[in-house]
XYZ file of C-alpha atoms in Angstrom:
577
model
C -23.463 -20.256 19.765
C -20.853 -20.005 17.015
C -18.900 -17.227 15.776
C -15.950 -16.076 13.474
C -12.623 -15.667 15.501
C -10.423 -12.819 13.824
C -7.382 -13.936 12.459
C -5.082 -10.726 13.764
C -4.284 -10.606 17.767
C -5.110 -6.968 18.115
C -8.812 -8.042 16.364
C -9.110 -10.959 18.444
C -8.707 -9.376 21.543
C -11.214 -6.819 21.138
C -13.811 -10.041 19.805
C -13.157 -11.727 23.108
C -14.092 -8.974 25.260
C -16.769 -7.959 23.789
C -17.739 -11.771 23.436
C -17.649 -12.159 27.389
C -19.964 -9.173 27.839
C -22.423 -10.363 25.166
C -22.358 -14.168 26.742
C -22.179 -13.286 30.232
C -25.227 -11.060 29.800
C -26.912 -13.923 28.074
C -25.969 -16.435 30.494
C -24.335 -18.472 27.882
C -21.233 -20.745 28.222
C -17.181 -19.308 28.568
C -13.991 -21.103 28.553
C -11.551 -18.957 30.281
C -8.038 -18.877 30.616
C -6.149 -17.085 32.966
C -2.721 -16.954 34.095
C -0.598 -16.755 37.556
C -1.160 -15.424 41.152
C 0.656 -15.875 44.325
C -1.855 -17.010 47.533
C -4.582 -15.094 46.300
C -2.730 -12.140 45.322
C -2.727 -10.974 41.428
C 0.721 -11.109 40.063
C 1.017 -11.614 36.207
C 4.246 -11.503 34.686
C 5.148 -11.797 31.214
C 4.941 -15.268 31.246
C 1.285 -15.469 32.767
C 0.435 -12.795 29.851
C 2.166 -14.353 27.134
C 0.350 -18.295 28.341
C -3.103 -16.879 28.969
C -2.681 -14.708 25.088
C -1.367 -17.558 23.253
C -3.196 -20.653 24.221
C -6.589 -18.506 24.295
C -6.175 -17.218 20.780
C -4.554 -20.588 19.520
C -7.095 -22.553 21.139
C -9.913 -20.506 19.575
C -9.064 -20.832 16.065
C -8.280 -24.478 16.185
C -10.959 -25.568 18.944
C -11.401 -29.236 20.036
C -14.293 -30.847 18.944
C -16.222 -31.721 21.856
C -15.374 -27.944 23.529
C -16.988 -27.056 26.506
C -18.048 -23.871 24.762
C -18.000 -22.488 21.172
C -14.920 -20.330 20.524
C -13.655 -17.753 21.300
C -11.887 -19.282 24.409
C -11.623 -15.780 26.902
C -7.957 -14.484 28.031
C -7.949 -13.270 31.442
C -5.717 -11.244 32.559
C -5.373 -11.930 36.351
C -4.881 -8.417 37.783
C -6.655 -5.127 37.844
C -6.438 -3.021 34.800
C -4.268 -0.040 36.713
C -1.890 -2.771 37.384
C -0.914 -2.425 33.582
C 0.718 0.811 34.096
C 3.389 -0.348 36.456
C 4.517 -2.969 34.302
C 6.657 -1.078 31.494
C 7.858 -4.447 29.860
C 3.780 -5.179 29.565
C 3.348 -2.044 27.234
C 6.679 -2.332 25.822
C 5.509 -5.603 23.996
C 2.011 -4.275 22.999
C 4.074 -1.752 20.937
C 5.907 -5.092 19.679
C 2.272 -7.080 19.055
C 0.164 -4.306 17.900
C -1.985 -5.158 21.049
C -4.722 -2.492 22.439
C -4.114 -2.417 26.135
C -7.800 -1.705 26.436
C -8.781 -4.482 25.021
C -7.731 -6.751 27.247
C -9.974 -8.573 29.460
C -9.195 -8.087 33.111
C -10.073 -8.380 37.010
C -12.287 -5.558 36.724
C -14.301 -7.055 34.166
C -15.041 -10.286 35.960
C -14.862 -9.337 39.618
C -18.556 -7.256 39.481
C -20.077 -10.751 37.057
C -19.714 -13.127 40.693
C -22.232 -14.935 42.157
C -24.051 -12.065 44.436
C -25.632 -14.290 47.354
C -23.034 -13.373 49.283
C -22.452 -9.869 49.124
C -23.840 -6.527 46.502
C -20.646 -5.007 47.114
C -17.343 -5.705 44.653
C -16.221 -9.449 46.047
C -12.862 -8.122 47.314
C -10.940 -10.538 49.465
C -10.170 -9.591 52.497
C -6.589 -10.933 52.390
C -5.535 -8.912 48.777
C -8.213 -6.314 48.656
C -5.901 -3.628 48.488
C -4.494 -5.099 45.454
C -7.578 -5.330 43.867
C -8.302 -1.764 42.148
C -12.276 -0.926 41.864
C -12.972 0.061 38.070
C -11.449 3.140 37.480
C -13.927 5.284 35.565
C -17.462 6.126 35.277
C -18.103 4.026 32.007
C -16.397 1.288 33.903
C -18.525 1.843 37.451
C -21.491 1.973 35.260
C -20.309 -1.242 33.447
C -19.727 -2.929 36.811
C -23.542 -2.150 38.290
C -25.131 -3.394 34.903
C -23.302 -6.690 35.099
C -24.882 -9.850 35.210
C -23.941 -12.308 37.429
C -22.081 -15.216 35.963
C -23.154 -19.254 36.770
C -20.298 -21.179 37.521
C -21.444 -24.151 36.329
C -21.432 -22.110 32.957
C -17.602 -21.849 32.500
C -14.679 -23.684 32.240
C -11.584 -22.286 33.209
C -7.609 -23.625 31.577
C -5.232 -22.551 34.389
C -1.806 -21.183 32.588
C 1.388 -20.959 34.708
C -0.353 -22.081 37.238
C -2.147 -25.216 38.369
C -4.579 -23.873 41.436
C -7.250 -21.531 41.090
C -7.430 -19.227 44.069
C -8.587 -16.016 45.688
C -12.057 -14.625 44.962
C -11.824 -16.599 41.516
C -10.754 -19.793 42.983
C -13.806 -19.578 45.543
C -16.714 -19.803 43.331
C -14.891 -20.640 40.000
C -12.144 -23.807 41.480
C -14.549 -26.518 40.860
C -14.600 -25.814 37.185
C -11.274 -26.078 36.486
C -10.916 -28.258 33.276
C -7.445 -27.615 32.088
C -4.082 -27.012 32.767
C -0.596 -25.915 31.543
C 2.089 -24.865 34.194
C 6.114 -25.612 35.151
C 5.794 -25.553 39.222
C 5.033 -27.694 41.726
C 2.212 -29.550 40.678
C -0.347 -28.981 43.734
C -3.028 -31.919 43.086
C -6.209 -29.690 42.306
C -6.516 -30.070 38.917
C -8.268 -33.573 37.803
C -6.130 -35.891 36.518
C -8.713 -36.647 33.532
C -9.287 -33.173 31.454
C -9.981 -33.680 27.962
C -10.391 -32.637 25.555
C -8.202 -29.983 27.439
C -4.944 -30.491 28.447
C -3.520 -31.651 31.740
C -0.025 -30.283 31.475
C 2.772 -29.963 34.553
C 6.049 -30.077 34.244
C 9.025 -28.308 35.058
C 10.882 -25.402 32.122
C 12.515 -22.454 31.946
C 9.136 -21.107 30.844
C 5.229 -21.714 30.918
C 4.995 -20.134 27.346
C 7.499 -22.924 25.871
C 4.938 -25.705 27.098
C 2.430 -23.919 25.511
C 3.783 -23.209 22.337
C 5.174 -27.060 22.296
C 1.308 -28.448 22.789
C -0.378 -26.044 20.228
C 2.594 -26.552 17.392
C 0.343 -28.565 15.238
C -2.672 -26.064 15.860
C -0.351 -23.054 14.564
C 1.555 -25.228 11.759
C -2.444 -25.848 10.506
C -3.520 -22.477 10.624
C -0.350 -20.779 9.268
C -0.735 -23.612 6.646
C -4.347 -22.777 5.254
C -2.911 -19.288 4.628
C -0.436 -20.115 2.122
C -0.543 -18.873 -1.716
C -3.293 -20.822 -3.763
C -2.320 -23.331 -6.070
C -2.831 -23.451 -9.728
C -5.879 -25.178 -9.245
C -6.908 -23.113 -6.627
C -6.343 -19.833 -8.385
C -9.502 -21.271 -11.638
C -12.187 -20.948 -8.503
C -14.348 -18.128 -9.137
C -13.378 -15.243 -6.984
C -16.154 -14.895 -4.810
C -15.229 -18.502 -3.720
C -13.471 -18.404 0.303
C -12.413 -20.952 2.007
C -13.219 -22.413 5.325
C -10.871 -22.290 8.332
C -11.022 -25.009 11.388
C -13.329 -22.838 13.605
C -15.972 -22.469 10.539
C -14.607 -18.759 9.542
C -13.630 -17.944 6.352
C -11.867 -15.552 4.050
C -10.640 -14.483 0.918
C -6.805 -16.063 0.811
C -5.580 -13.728 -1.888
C -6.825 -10.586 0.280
C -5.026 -12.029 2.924
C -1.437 -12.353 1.673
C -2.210 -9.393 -0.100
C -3.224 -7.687 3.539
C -0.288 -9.498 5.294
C 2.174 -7.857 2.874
C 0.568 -4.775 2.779
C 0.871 -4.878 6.960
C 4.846 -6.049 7.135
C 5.782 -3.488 4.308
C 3.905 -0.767 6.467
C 5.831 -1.953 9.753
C 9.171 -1.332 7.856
C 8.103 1.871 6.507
C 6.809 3.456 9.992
C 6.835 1.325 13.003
C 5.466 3.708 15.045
C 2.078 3.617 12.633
C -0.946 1.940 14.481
C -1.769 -0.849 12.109
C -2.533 -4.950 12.336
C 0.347 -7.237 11.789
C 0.278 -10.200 10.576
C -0.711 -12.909 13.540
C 2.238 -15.071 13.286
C 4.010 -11.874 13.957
C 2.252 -10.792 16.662
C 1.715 -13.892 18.189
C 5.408 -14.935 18.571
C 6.807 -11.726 19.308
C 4.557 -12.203 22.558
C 6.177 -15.716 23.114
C 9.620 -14.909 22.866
C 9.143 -11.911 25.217
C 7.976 -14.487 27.886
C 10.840 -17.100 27.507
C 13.459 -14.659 26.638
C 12.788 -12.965 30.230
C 12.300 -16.217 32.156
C 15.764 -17.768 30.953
C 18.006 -14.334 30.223
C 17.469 -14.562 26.828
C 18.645 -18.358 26.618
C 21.793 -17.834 28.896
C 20.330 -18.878 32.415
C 22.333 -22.535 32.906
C 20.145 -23.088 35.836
C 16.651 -22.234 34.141
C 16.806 -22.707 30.382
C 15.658 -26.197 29.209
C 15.419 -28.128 25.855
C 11.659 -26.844 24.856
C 13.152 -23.459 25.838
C 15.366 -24.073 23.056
C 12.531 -25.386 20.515
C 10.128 -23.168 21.757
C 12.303 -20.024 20.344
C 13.643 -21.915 16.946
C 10.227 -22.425 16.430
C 9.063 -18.841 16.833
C 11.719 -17.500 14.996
C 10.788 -19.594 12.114
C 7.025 -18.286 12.665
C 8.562 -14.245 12.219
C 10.162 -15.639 8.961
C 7.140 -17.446 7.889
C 5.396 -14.335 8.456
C 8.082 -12.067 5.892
C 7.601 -14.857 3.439
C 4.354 -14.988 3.072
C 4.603 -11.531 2.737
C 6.490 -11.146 -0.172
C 8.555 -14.278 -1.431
C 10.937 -12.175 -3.746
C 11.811 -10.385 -0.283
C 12.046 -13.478 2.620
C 13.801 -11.012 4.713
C 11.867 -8.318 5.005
C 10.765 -8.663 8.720
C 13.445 -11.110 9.667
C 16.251 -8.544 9.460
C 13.618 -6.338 11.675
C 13.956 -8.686 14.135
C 16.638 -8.816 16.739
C 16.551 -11.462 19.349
C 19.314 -9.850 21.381
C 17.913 -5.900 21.157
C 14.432 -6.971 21.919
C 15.301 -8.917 25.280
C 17.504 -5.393 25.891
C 14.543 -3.407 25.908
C 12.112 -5.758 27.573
C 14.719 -6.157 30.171
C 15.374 -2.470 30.288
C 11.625 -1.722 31.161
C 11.248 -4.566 33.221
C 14.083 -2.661 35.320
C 12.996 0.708 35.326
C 10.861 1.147 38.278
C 12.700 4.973 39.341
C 9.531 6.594 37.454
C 7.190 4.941 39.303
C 5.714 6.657 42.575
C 7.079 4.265 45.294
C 4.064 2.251 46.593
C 3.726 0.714 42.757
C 7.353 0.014 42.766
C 6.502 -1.995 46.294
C 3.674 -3.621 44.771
C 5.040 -4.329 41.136
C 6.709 -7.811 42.356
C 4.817 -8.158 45.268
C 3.666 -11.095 46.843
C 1.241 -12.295 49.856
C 0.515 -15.765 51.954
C -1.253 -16.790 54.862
C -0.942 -18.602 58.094
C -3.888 -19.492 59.757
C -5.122 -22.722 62.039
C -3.876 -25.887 60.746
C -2.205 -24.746 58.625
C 1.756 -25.497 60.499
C 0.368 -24.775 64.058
C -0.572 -21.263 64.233
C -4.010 -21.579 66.970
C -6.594 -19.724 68.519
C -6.877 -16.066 69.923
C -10.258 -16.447 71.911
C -11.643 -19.208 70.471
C -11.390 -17.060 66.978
C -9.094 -18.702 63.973
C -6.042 -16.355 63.754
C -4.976 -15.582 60.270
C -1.516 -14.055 60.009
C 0.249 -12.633 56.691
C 3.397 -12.193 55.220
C 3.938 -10.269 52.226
C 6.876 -9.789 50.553
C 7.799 -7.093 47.461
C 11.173 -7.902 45.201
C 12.602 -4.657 43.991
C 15.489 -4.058 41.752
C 16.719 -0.680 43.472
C 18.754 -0.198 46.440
C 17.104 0.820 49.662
C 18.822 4.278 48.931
C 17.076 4.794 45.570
C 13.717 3.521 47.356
C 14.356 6.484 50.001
C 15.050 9.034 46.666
C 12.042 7.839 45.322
C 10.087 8.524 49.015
C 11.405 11.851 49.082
C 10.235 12.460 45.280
C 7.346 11.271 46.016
C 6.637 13.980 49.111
C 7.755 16.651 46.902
C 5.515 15.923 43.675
C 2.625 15.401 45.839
C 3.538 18.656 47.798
C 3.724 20.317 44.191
C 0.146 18.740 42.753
C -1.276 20.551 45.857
C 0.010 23.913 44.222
C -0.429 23.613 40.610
C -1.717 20.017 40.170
C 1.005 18.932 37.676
C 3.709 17.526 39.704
C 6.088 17.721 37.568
C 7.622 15.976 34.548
C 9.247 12.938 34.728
C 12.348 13.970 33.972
C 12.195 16.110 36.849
C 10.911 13.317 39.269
C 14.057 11.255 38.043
C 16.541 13.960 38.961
C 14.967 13.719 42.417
C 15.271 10.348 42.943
C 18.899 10.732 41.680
C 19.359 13.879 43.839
C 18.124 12.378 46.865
C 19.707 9.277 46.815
C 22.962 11.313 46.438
C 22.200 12.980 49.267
C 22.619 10.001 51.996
C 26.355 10.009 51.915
C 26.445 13.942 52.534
C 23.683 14.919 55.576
C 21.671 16.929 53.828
C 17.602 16.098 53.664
C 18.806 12.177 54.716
C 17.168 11.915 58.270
C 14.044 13.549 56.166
C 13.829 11.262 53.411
C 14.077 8.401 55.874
C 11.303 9.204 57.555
C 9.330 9.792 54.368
C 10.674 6.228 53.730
C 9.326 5.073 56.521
C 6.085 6.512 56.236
C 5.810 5.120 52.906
C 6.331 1.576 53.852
C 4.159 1.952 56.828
C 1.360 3.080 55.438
C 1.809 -0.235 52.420
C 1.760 -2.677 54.754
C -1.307 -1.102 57.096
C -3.272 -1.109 53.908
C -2.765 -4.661 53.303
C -2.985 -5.492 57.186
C 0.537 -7.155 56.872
C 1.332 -8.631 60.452
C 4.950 -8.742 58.863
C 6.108 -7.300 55.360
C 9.594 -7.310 53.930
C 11.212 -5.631 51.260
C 14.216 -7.658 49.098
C 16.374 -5.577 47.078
C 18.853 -6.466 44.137
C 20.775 -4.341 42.339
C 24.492 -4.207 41.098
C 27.060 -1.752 43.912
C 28.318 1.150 41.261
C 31.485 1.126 43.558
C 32.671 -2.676 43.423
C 30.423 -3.994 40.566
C 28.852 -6.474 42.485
C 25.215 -8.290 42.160
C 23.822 -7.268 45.350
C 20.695 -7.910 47.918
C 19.237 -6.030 50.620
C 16.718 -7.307 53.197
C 14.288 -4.860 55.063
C 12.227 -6.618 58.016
C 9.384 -4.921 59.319
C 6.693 -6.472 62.197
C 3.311 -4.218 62.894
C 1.563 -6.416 65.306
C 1.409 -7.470 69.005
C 1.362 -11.132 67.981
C 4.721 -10.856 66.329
C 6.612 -9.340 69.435
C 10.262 -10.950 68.890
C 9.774 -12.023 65.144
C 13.272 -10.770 63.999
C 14.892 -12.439 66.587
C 13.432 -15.794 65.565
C 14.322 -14.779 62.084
C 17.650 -14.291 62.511
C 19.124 -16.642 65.052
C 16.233 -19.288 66.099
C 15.681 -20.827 63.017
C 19.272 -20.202 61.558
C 18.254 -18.141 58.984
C 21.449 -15.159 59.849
C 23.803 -18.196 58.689
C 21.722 -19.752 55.573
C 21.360 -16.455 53.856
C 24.655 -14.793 55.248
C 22.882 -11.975 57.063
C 25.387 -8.972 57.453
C 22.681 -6.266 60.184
C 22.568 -2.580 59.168
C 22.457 -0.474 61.928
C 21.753 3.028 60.150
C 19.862 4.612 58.059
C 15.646 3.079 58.375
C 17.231 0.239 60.561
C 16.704 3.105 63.429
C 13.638 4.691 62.523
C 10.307 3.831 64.480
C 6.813 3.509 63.306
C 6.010 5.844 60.494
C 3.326 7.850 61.904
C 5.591 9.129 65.560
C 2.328 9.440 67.786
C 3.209 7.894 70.851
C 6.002 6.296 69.904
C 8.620 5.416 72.916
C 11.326 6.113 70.555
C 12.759 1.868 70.233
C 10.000 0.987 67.755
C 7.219 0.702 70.568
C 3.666 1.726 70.726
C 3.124 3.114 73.878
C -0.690 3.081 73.317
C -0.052 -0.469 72.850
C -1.913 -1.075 69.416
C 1.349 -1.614 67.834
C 4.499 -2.983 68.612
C 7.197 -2.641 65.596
C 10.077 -3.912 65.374
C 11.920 -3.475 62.120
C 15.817 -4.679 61.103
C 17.659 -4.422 57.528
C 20.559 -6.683 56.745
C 23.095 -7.361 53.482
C 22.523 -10.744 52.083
C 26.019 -12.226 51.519
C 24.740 -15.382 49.976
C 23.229 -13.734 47.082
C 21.768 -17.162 45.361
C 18.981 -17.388 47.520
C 16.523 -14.775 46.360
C 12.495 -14.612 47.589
C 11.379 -18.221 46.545
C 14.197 -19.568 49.381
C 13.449 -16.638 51.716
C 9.574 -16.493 52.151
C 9.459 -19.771 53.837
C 11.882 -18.927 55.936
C 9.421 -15.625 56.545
C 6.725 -18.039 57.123
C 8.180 -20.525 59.857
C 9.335 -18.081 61.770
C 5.724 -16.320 61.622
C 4.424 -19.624 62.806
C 7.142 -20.208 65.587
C 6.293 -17.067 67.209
C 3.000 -16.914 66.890
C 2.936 -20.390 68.423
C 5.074 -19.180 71.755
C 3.042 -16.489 72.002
């Protein structure tokens, strides 16, 4: 089956989706690509997003010739649609790109298609189903029944920042796994032979840089076939169009005439909903990946040569954009363009988690493994396989704005149940504020530790988390300094001792420079305070928790350092157990 690809983002997003649902009905082929998780556990970042947009669309227009399927190739974005809305930097950039947020192809579009042998209910792993949300709304429910089951051996799938396919997707889709363009540890799943796809693994500042390096020539071609006729061009009748790479065609006048139309209406009302010029769009989503990932070009320890390329290129891509445009005005969009205010803002939103209730902040940068037989030693509990997890959420607030935000939290909700509002957000800002002021005066502080408590509880319960921490970073208003937190919290039997181990067995007090807190949630027991001993004990013994916070003096090692440290200790105790 063949089919015109749209040439502008926000068009081609809404083809794909509504391509997916007409082939997967049909039982037809799909090339996929989809972009990062962690063990199972959707986590897309801005990098994931701006891999799985780029190479899809690139890929599309400019298709290989002996393509597993006809184009479009599918962008999948590899969380649940509600997980949009606690991303700020995602929507920040769709006001950047002109991209529909509802366009977008997501978990809760492919989750209902799986193989059904196994189960009629939505295929929710055991080990993240908390983090995967059920379709939200009664179109999508209904959308979800009506969905036909998709074949494996029907797709192919082009892994972006990352090079294993796992979790539900990984389970019936892994084997079909024909591509690949990532910069971490390459884990061997991928074949080694994948053309006429890529097999890409390397190490850079960002995925999105080893993307845009492959697919150069793809975007130099297209960008090229949209230049101003020549002469000879220009004696063609006018009904006469030209044919793209992927068999689509179009009038090239009407396009430079659209494309300047689109830029001019940009600088006259960015605000205005509108289609911008793909070049536009499309690197505006690039840069916002690799800006992020290296600080904007400034991270010594992260940024790397096709970092560097990767943004000259792009920036010559906006220009290219304002010149085709209008050539007696080359600057129009250029001079629109700030490199430095636009990694501000995506930075800024990427930040801002204060207006988000507290168990999305907790689950924003969250991330999940397991431990199970084999796997480092963990064994048997009655001849049964024991599975442990760890998960672990990064958050760029102090413990003290998390409690604020607890305590906001408890008084919206207690204000929804009156008038079903809860407030503006203005108002649940000043709370946070208010109550984070608070814990140097008395006040409402043992309160809004407990809420605290409750709060985190009640996350890792959902998630049947046998340990959970919570790393903090912010900068200390009083001294100016970067700063990290670590809260340790253990809700199982099996993990009797855990902080212990954590702290002096395995040595991880010295590596990390662990400095204990003693007040505050250090002190709290379990959340819920039914028969609770008082010391963090169950005395119904379902649960024993033990739970420790600590400064982290040596600030360089952040979570990719301390999760394995997390995990060895997990299987250490649950191996002298």
């Amino acid at each position: 089956m063949s089919t015109t690809v749209p040439s502008s983002l926000r068009a081609f997003l809404t083809h794909t989706k509504s391509q997916f649902r007409l082939r997967a009905s049909k039982g037809e082929r799909l090339t996929f690509v989809i972009g990062n998780e962690s063990s199972g556990t959707p986590n897309l970042d801005l990098d994931s997003l701006s891999c799985t947009i780029l190479y899809a669309y690139l890929r599309s227009r400019d298709s290989p010739k002996h393509a597993f399927a006809s184009p479009p190739y599918i962008p999948l974005l590899n969380i649940p649609a509600a997980d949009i809305a606690i991303r700020p930097e995602f929507r920040t950039l769709f006001r950047h790109a002109d991209i529909d947020e509802k366009s977008l192809l997501t978990l809760d579009d492919i989750l209902p298609t799986l193989p059904r042998s196994e189960s009629s209910a939505p295929h929710h792993s055991p080990s993240t189903s908390s983090s995967f949300s059920p379709p939200s709304s009664s179109r999508q429910q209904a959308e979800a029944s009506q969905a036909s089951s998709i074949d494996p051996s029907q797709t192919s799938w082009i892994l972006v920042d990352h090079n294993k396919l796992q979790g539900e997707l990984g389970k019936h889709f892994g084997a079909h796994v024909h591509g690949v363009i990532d910069h971490h540890d390459d884990e061997g799943t991928v074949r080694k032979d994948t053309e006429p796809e890529p097999r890409v693994v390397e190490k850079c500042g960002s995925c999105t840089s080893l993307v845009v390096r492959y697919l150069k020539e793809s975007w130099l071609a297209l960008a090229e076939e949209e230049k101003p006729m020549t002469a000879k061009e220009e004696e063609r009748p006018d009904s006469e169009t030209v044919t793209t790479k992927t068999g689509q065609s179009r009038d090239l006048e009407d396009s430079i005439a659209s494309t300047k139309h689109q830029i001019a209406s940009q600088s006259d009302n960015p605000s205005a909903s509108r289609s911008l010029p793909w070049q536009y769009s499309l690197a505006k989503v690039a840069l916002a990946a690799i800006l992020i990932d290296t600080s904007n070009l400034q991270s010594t320890d992260k940024t790397c040569p096709a970092d560097v390329d990767a943004v000259s290129f792009l920036h010559e891509r906006i220009a290219a954009a304002a010149t085709a445009a209008d050539k007696s005005q080359p600057g129009i969009e250029a001079a629109a363009y700030d490199r430095d205010n636009f990694f501000d803002e995506l930075s800024a939103a990427k930040g801002d988690i204060t207006s988000l209730p507290l168990c999305d902040a907790l689950r924003k940068d969250y991330k999940m493994w397991e431990e199970e037989e084999g796997s480092g030693g963990v064994g048997k509990e009655g001849g049964e396989k024991v599975v442990l997890k760890v998960g672990v959420s990064s958050v760029v607030a102090s413990l003290a704005t998390l409690r604020g935000m607890a305590l906001r939290d408890r008084d919206r909700d207690r204000d929804q149940g009156q008038d079903g509002t809860g407030g503006s957000a203005s108002r649940n800002e000043a709370t946070t504020t208010e109550a984070t002021e608070e814990s140097s005066k008395g006040g409402k502080d043992e309160e809004s530790w407990k809420d605290f408590s409750r709060a985190v509880t009640s996350f890792q319960r959902s998630r049947r988390l046998d340990v959970f921490a919570i790393m903090t970073t912010f900068t200390n208003e009083r001294s100016g300094d970067f700063t990290r937190e670590l809260l340790l919290q253990t809700l199982s039997p099996r993990m009797r001792g855990f902080v212990s181990v954590f702290e002096n067995d395995i040595g991880t007090g010295e590596k990390l420079g662990l400095e204990k807190v003693t007040s505050g949630i250090a002190n709290k027991g379990p959340a819920n305070g039914d028969g609770n001993d008082g010391n963090g004990n169950d005395t119904n013994n379902e649960v024993v928790m033990e739970r420790a916070v600590w400064r982290q003096k040596n600030v360089g090692i952040s979570r990719k350092g301390v999760a394995p440290l997390l995990r060895e200790a997990l299987r250490k105790v649950a191996r002298d157990s």
